[in-house]
XYZ file of C-alpha atoms in Angstrom:
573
model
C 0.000 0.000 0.000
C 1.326 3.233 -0.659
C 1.442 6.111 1.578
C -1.979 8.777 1.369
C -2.063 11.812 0.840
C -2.229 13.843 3.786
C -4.266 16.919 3.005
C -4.064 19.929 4.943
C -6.895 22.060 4.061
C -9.955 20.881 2.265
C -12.173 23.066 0.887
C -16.145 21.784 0.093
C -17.113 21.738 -3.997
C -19.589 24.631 -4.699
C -21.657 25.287 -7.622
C -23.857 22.625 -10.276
C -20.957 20.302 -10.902
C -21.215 16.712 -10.112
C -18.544 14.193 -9.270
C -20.972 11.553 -8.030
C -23.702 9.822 -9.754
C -26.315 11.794 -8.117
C -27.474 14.353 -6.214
C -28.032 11.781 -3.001
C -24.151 11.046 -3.357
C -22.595 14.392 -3.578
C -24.415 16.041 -1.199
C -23.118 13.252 1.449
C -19.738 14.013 -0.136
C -19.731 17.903 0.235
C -20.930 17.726 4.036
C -17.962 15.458 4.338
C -15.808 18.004 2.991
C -17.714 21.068 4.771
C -16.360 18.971 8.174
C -12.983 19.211 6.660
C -13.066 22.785 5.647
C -14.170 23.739 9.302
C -11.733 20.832 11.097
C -9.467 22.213 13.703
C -6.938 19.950 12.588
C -7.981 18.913 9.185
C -4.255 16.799 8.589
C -5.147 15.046 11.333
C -8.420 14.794 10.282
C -9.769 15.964 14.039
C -12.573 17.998 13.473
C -13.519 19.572 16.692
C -13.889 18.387 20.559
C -10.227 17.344 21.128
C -10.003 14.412 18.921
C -13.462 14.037 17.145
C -12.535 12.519 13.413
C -14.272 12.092 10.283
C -12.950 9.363 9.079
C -10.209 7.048 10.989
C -6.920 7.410 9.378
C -5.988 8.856 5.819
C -6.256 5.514 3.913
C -10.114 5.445 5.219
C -10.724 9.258 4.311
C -9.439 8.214 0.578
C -11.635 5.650 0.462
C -14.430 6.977 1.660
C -14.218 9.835 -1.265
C -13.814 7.360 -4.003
C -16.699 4.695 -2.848
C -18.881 8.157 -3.080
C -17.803 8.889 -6.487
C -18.795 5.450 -7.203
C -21.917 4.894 -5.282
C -24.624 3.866 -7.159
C -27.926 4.949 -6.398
C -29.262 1.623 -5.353
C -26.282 1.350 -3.341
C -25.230 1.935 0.149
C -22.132 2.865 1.784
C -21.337 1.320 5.267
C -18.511 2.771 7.808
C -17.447 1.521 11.004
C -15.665 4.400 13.434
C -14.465 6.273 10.428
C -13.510 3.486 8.105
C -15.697 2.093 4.753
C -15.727 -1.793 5.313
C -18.799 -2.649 2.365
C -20.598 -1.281 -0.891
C -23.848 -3.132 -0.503
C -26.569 -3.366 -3.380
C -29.932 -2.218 -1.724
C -32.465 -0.281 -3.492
C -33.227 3.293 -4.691
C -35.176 4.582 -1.412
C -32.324 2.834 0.966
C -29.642 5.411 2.975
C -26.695 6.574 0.909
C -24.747 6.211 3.932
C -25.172 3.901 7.139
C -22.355 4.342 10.105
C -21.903 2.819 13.163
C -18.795 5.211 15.354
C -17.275 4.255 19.042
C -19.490 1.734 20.364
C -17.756 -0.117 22.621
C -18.174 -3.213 25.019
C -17.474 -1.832 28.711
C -16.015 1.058 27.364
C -13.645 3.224 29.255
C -10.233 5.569 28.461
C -7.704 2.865 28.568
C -9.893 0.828 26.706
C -11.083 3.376 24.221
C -7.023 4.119 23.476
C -5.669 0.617 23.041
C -8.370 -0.100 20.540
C -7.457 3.091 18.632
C -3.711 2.367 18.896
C -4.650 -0.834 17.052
C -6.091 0.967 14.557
C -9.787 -0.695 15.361
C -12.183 2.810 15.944
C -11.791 5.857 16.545
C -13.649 9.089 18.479
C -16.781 10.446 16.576
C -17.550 12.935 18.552
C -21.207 13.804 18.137
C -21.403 15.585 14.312
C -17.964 14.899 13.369
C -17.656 11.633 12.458
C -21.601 11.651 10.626
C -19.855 14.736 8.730
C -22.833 17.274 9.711
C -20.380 19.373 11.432
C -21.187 23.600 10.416
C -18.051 24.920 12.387
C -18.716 26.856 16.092
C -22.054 28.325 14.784
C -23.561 24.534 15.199
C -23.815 25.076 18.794
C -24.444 28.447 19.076
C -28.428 28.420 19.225
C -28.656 26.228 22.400
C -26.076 28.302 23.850
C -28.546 31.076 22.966
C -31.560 29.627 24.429
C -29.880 28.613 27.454
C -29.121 32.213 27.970
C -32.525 32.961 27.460
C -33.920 30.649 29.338
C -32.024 32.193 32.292
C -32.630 36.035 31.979
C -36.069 35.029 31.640
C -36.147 33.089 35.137
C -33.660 35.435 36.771
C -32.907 38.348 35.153
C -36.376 39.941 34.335
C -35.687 38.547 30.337
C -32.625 40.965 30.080
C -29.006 40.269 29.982
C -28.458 43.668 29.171
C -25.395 44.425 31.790
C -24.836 41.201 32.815
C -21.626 39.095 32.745
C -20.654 35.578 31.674
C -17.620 34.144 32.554
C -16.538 31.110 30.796
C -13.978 29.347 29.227
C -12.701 27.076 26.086
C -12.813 28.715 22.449
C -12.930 25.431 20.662
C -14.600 24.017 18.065
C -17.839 24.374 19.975
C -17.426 26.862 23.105
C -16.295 29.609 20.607
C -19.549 30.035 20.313
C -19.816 31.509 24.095
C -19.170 35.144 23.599
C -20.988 35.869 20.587
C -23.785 34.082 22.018
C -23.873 36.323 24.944
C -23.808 39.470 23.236
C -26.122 38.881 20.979
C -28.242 38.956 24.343
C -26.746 42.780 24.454
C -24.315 41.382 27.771
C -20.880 40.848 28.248
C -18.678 37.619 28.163
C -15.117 37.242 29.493
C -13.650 33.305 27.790
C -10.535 31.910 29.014
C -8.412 29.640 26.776
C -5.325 28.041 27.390
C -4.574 28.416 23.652
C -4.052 31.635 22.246
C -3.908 30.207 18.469
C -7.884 29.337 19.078
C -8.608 32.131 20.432
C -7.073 34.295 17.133
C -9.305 31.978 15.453
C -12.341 33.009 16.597
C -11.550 36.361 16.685
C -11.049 36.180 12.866
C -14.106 34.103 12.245
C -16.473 36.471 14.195
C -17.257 35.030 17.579
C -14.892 37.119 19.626
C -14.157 40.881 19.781
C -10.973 40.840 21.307
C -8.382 39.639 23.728
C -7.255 41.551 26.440
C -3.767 41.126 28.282
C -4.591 39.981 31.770
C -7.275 39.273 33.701
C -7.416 42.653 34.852
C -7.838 44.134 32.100
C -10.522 41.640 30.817
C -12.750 42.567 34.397
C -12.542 46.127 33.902
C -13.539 46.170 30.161
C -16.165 43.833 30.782
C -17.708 46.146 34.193
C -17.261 49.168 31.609
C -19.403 47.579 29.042
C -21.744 46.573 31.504
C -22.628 49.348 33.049
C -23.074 51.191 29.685
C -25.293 48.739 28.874
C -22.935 47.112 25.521
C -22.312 44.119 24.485
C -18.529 42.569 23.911
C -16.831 39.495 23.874
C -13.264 39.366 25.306
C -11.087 36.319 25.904
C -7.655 35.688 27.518
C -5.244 33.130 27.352
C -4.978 30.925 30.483
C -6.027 27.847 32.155
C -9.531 27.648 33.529
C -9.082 26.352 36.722
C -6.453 28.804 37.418
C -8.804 31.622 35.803
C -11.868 30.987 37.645
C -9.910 30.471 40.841
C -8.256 34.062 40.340
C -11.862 35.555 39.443
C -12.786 34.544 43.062
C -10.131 35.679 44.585
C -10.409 38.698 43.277
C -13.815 39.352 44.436
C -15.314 39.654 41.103
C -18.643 37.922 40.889
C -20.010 37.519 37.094
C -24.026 37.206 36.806
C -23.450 33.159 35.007
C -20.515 31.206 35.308
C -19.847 28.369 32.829
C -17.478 26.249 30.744
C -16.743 24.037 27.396
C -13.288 23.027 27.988
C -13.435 19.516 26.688
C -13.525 17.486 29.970
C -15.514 15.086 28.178
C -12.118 13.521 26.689
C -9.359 14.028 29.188
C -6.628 13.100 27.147
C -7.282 16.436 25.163
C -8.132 18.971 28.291
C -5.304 21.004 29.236
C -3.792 20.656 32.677
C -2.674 23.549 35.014
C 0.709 24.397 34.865
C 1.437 23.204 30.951
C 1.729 25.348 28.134
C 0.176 24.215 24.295
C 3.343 21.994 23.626
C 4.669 20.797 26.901
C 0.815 19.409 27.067
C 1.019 17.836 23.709
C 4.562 16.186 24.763
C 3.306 14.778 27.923
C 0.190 13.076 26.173
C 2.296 11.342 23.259
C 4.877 10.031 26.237
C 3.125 9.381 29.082
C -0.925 9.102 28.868
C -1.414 7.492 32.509
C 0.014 11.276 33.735
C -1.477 13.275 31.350
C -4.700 11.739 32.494
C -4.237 12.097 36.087
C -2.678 16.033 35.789
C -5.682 16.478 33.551
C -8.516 15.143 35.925
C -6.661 16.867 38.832
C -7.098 20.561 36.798
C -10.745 19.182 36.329
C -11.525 18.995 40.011
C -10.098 22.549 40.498
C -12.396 24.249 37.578
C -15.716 22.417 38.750
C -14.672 23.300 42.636
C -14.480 26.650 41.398
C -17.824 26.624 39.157
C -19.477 24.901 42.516
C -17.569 28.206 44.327
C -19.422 30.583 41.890
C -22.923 28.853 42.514
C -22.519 29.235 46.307
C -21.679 32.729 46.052
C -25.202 33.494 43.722
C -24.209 33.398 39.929
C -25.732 31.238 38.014
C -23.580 28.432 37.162
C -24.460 25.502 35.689
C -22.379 22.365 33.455
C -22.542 23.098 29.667
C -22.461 19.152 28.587
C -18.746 18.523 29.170
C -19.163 15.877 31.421
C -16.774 17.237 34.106
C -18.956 16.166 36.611
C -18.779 12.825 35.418
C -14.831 12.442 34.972
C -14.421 14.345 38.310
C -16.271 11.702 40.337
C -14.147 9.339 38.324
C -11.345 10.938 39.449
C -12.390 10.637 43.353
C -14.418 13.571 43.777
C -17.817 13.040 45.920
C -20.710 12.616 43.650
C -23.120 14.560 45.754
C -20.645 17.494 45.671
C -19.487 17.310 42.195
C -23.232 17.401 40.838
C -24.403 20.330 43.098
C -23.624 21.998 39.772
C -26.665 21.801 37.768
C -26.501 20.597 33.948
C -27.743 22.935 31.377
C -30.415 20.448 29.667
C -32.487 19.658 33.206
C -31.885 23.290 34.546
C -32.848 25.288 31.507
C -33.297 23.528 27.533
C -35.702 20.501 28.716
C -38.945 22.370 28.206
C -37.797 23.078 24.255
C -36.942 19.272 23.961
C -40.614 18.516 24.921
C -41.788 20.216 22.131
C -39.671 18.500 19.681
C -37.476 21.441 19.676
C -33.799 21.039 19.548
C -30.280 22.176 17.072
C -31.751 21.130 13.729
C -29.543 22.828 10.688
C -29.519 22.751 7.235
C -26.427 23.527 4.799
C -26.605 25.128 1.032
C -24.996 22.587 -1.044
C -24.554 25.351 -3.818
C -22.303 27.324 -1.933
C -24.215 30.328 -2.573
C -25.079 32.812 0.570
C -27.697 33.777 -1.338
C -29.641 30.440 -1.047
C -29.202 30.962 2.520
C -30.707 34.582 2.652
C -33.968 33.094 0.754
C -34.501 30.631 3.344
C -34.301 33.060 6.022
C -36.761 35.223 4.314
C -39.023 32.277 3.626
C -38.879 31.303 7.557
C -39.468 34.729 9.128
C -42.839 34.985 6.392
C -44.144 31.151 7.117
C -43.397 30.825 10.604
C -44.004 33.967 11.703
C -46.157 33.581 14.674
C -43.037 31.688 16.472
C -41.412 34.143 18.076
C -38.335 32.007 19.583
C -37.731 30.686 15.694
C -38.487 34.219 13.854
C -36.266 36.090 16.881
C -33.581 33.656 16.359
C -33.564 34.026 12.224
C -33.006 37.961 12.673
C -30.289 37.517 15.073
C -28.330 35.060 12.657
C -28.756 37.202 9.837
C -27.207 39.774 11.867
C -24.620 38.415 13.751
C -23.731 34.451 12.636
C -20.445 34.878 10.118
C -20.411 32.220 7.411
C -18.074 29.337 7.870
C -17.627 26.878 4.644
C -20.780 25.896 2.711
C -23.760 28.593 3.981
C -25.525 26.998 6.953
C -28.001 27.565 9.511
C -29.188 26.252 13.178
C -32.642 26.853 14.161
C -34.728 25.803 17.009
C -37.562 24.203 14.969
C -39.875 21.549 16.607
C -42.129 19.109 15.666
C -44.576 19.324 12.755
C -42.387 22.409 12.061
C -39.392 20.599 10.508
C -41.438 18.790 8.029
C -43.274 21.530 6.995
C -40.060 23.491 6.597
C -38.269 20.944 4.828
C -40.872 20.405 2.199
C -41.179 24.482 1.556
C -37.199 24.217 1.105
C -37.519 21.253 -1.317
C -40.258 23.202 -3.040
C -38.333 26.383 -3.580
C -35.495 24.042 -5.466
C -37.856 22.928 -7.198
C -39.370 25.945 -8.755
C -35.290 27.094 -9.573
C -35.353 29.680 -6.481
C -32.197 27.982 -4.427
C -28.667 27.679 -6.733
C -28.441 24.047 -5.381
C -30.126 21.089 -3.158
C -30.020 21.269 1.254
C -29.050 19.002 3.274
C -30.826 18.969 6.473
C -29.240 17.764 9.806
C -29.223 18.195 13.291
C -26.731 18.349 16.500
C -26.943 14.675 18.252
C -28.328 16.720 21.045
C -31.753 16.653 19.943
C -35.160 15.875 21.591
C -35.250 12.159 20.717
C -31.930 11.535 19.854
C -29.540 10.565 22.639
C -29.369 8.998 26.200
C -26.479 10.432 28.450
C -27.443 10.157 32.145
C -24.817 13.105 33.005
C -26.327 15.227 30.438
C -29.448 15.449 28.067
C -31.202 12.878 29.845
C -30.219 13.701 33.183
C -33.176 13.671 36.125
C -35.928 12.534 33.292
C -39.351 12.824 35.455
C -39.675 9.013 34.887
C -36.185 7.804 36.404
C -34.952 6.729 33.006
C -32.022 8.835 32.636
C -29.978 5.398 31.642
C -32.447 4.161 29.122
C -30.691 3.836 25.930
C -33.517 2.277 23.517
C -34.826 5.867 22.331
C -31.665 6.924 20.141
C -31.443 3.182 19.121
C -35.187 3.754 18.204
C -34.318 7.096 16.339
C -31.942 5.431 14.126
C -34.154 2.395 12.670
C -37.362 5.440 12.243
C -34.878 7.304 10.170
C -33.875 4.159 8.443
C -37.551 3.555 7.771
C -37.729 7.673 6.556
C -35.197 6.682 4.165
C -32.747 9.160 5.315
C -29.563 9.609 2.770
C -27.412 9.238 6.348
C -27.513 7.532 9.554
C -25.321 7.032 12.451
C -25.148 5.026 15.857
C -22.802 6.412 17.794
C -21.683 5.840 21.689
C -19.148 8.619 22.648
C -18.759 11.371 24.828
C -17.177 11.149 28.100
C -16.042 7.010 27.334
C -18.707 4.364 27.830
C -21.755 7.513 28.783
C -23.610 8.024 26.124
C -25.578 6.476 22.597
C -26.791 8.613 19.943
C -27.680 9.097 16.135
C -26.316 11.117 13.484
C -29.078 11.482 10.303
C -28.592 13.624 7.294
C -31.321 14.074 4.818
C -31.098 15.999 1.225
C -33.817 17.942 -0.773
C -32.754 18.402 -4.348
C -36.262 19.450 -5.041
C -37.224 16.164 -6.594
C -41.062 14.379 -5.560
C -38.883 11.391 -4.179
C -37.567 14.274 -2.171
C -41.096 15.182 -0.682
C -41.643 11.399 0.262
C -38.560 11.071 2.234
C -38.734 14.349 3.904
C -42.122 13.968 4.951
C -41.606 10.362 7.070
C -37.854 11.439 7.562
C -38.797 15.081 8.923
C -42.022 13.676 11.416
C -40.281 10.679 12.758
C -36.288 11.879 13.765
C -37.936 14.762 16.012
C -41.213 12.718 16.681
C -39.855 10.239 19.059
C -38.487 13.066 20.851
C -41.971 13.992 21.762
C -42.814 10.894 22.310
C -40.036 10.087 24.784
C -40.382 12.570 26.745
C -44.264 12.237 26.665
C -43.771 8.541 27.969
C -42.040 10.581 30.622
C -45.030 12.792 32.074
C -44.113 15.462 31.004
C -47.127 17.472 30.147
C -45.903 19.757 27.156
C -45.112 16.369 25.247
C -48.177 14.907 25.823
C -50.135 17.644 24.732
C -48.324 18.237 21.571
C -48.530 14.148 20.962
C -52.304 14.284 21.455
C -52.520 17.241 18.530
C -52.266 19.872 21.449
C -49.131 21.617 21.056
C -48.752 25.362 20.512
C -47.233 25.483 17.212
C -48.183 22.476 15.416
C -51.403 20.476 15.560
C -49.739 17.339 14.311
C -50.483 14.593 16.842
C -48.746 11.156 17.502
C -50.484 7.885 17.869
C -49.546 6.069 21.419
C -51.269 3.184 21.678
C -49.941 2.562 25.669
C -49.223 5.642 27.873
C -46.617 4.897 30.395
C -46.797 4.240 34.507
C -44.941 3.149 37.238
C -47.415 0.731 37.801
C -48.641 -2.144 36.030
C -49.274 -5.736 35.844
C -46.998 -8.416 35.747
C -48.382 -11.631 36.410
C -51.739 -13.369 38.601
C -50.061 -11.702 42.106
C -50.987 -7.831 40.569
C -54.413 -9.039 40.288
C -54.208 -10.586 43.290
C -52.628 -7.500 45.318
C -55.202 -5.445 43.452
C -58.301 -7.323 44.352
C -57.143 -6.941 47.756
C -56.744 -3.199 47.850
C -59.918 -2.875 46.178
């Protein structure tokens, strides 16, 4: 075998031109490209999160492109953690692409990394290894909404004047600062990597970077108390930051993070700059790991610190609880610290709501300005969707291929998808969408540290529904589908799903099972649950859609087993 070519930028095709044998194919092959063109280490092939891949090594990534080229359209493409293992003949309406990434037996660290060092799986990281990635605007909604949700419990609906402090300007906490002022507040980000933080500066998220702390705390009271938003970041660790903001007697309003505690072997510890860090990780792992974890304990300590003392702090799905229990911490202590879904997003999930996106395969921003026009006329009485849209169109930069994140919920996302495939169509759009969604979604994961933390029914370990989600998008003919178990090591299932309008009437048939079943069990799951919102908007009730949901057995802690429930029964009776 020959050595690959190791590429070190990719840039997604734009335009009419096709290099597959359909529509189906190269749109699959342009979102896989659209990951590369937003990777934070494309020759590496890490996409985002630490050490989230799209494809397992470079022989895989090569391999992957060419089956693509090649597909036919009654064939289907099937990866395993990043690597193309079968062409299979199925038929016309079957997925372009199936993918199972990460699952592992008893999965932990040690055994996640002597699997990859034998070159058997790899880390897929939630969107980055079902190639739906959109760069650090991907995330950037639910950071919104989270926001929301608390000025509207605690702020009087304002966060005009208010202060975040945070930290990590990855892939996906970049997102932090420009989330916050679009609220009209102020953020202050730490990162221990000043390279990211230039990054993001350049892409849009962040205004600037101050030298010190100092300097950071008085910008960020100045802005506050005339009323403007900014977004400044400085580089340093964020245990040591948020240790130093305490000591300092500063108190922000909200108190977060996205460092990505979730995989240790990629979170910086205290006292090691960018390269020492990357040196003691390729020499010595079981140190890394414990230095890391040890830097862990100090940040959530802190974050726990912040809560006590009245800001509003909360985990922001990077499992540091989790890994900081593992590390010896006291459960009860470490989650004191609220997570973000229970606390504040859970009441959006109910309604089917959750990070659904689209991209414009054309490459034209124009496609993307006609959507946005068509979603502020149609859904206009939705006031979290139509608020959201303006604010995008303001403030979101474009990374790669167009794209767009938006809060849509069930009964919503169908009729969306089928106004989008319409407007192809009748020649309005340059080029076909492909429709996607964060693996944080309504129906679409289990992770008992995170999304489906305190569920009202105790089934926060349940892992059937994103198993479920998977074989309903299977049945919606969806052109990609992935089963995925990730996160921190051995915590969490969940499914990828990609779907493509080209503005054919096959198009309309797919998107209309695809589009009412991937955010439909959501509803339904959390229905089963009790919670009330669901079950209104299953039985036809909900606020923005009168789509209902057939449930043929409503859920209860009690029921019967066998002869001795009758028995017991008969007694009480």
């Amino acid at each position: 075998m020959t050595n690959p070519e190791i590429l070190y930028s990719v840039k997604a095709q734009r335009g009419p031109e096709l290099r597959c044998k359909g529509w189906r194919q190269e749109a699959i092959l342009r979102m896989l490209e659209n990951n590369m063109e937003n990777a934070e280490k494309p020759e590496e092939l890490i996409i985002y999160g630490g050490i989230g891949k799209a494809a397992r090594n470079w022989e895989s990534y090569h391999a992957i492109v060419k089956s693509l080229k090649e597909l036919e359209d009654n064939e289907t493409l099937v990866v395993q953690s990043g690597m193309p293992v079968a062409v299979f003949k199925t038929h016309k309406y079957a997925p372009t692409v199936v993918m199972a990434n990460t699952n592992i037996m008893k999965a932990d660290w040690p055994t996640f990394y002597d699997l990859q060092d034998k070159n058997l799986t790899m880390y897929a990281n939630y969107t980055a290894a079902p190639w739906e990635y959109i760069g650090t605007q991907g995330v950037i909604q639910g950071t919104f909404e989270t926001l929301s949700a608390i000025a509207r419990l605690h702020y009087n609906d304002s966060l005009v004047g208010k202060i975040l402090v945070t930290a990590g300007a990855g892939g996906m906490g970049g997102n932090q600062t420009r989330a916050m002022t679009m609220h009209g507040g102020v953020a202050i980000l730490c990162d221990s990597n000043v390279e990211i933080i230039k990054r993001r500066i350049e892409k849009g998220f962040i205004d600037c970077l101050a030298d010190s702390l100092d300097e950071a705390i008085q910008m960020a009271k100045q802005y506050a108390a005339e009323g403007k938003p900014l977004g400044v970041a400085i580089v340093g660790n964020a245990a040591d930051v948020f240790e130093e903001v305490i000591q300092k007697g500063f108190l922000p309003d909200i108190s977060t993070s996205m460092t990505p505690a979730h995989d240790p072997i990629s979170y910086l510890p205290s006292g090691y700059t960018v390269v020492e860090a990357e040196h003691l990780r390729e020499t010595n792992r079981e140190l890394y790991l414990k230095e890391a974890r040890a830097t862990m304990v100090r940040e959530l300590k802190a974050l726990i610190k912040f809560l006590d003392l009245g800001v509003k702090s909360f985990e922001y799905g990077t499992s540091i609880r989790k890994e900081c229990i593992d590390a010896g911490m006291d459960g009860k202590e470490a989650k004191r610290l609220p997570g973000f879904v229970a606390e504040y997003i859970r009441p959006l999930f109910c309604e089917g709501r959750g990070p659904f996106r689209w991209v414009c395969l054309s490459g034209d921003p124009e496609d993307l300005r006609k959507i946005d026009d068509m979603i502020l006329e149609k859904f206009s009485d939705d006031l979290l969707v139509t608020r959201w849209i303006k604010l995008a169109k303001k403030h979101i930069p474009i990374e790669a291929l167009p794209a767009r994140i938006c809060y849509m919920g069930f009964g919503q996302r169908k009729e969306f998808a089928l106004e989008v495939n319409d407007m192809i169509r009748r020649g309005e759009l340059a080029g076909p969408v492909a429709f996607s969604r964060d693996n944080l979604d309504s129906g679409s994961i289990v992770n008992p540290t995170f999304e489906s933390e305190n569920m009202k029914d105790g089934g926060d370990l349940i892992s059937d529904w994103p198993v479920l989600n998977g074989l309903l998008n299977a049945v919606g003919m969806c052109d990609l589908i992935a089963l995925q178990a990730n996160y921190s090591m051995g915590e969490a299932v969940h499914t990828g799903v990609t779907m493509v309008a080209d503005g054919t009437a096959e198009s309309d048939m797919r998107l209309e099972v695809a589009m009412t079943v991937d955010s439909g069990i959501g509803v339904v799951r959390h229905a089963q649950a009790g919670y009330e919102t669901a079950r209104d908007v299953a039985n036809g009730k909900g606020k923005m859609t009168k789509e209902s949901i057939k449930i043929p057995l409503w859920w209860s802690p009690k029921a019967t087993f066998g002869p001795k429930d009758l028995e017991k029964e008969n007694v009480r009776s």
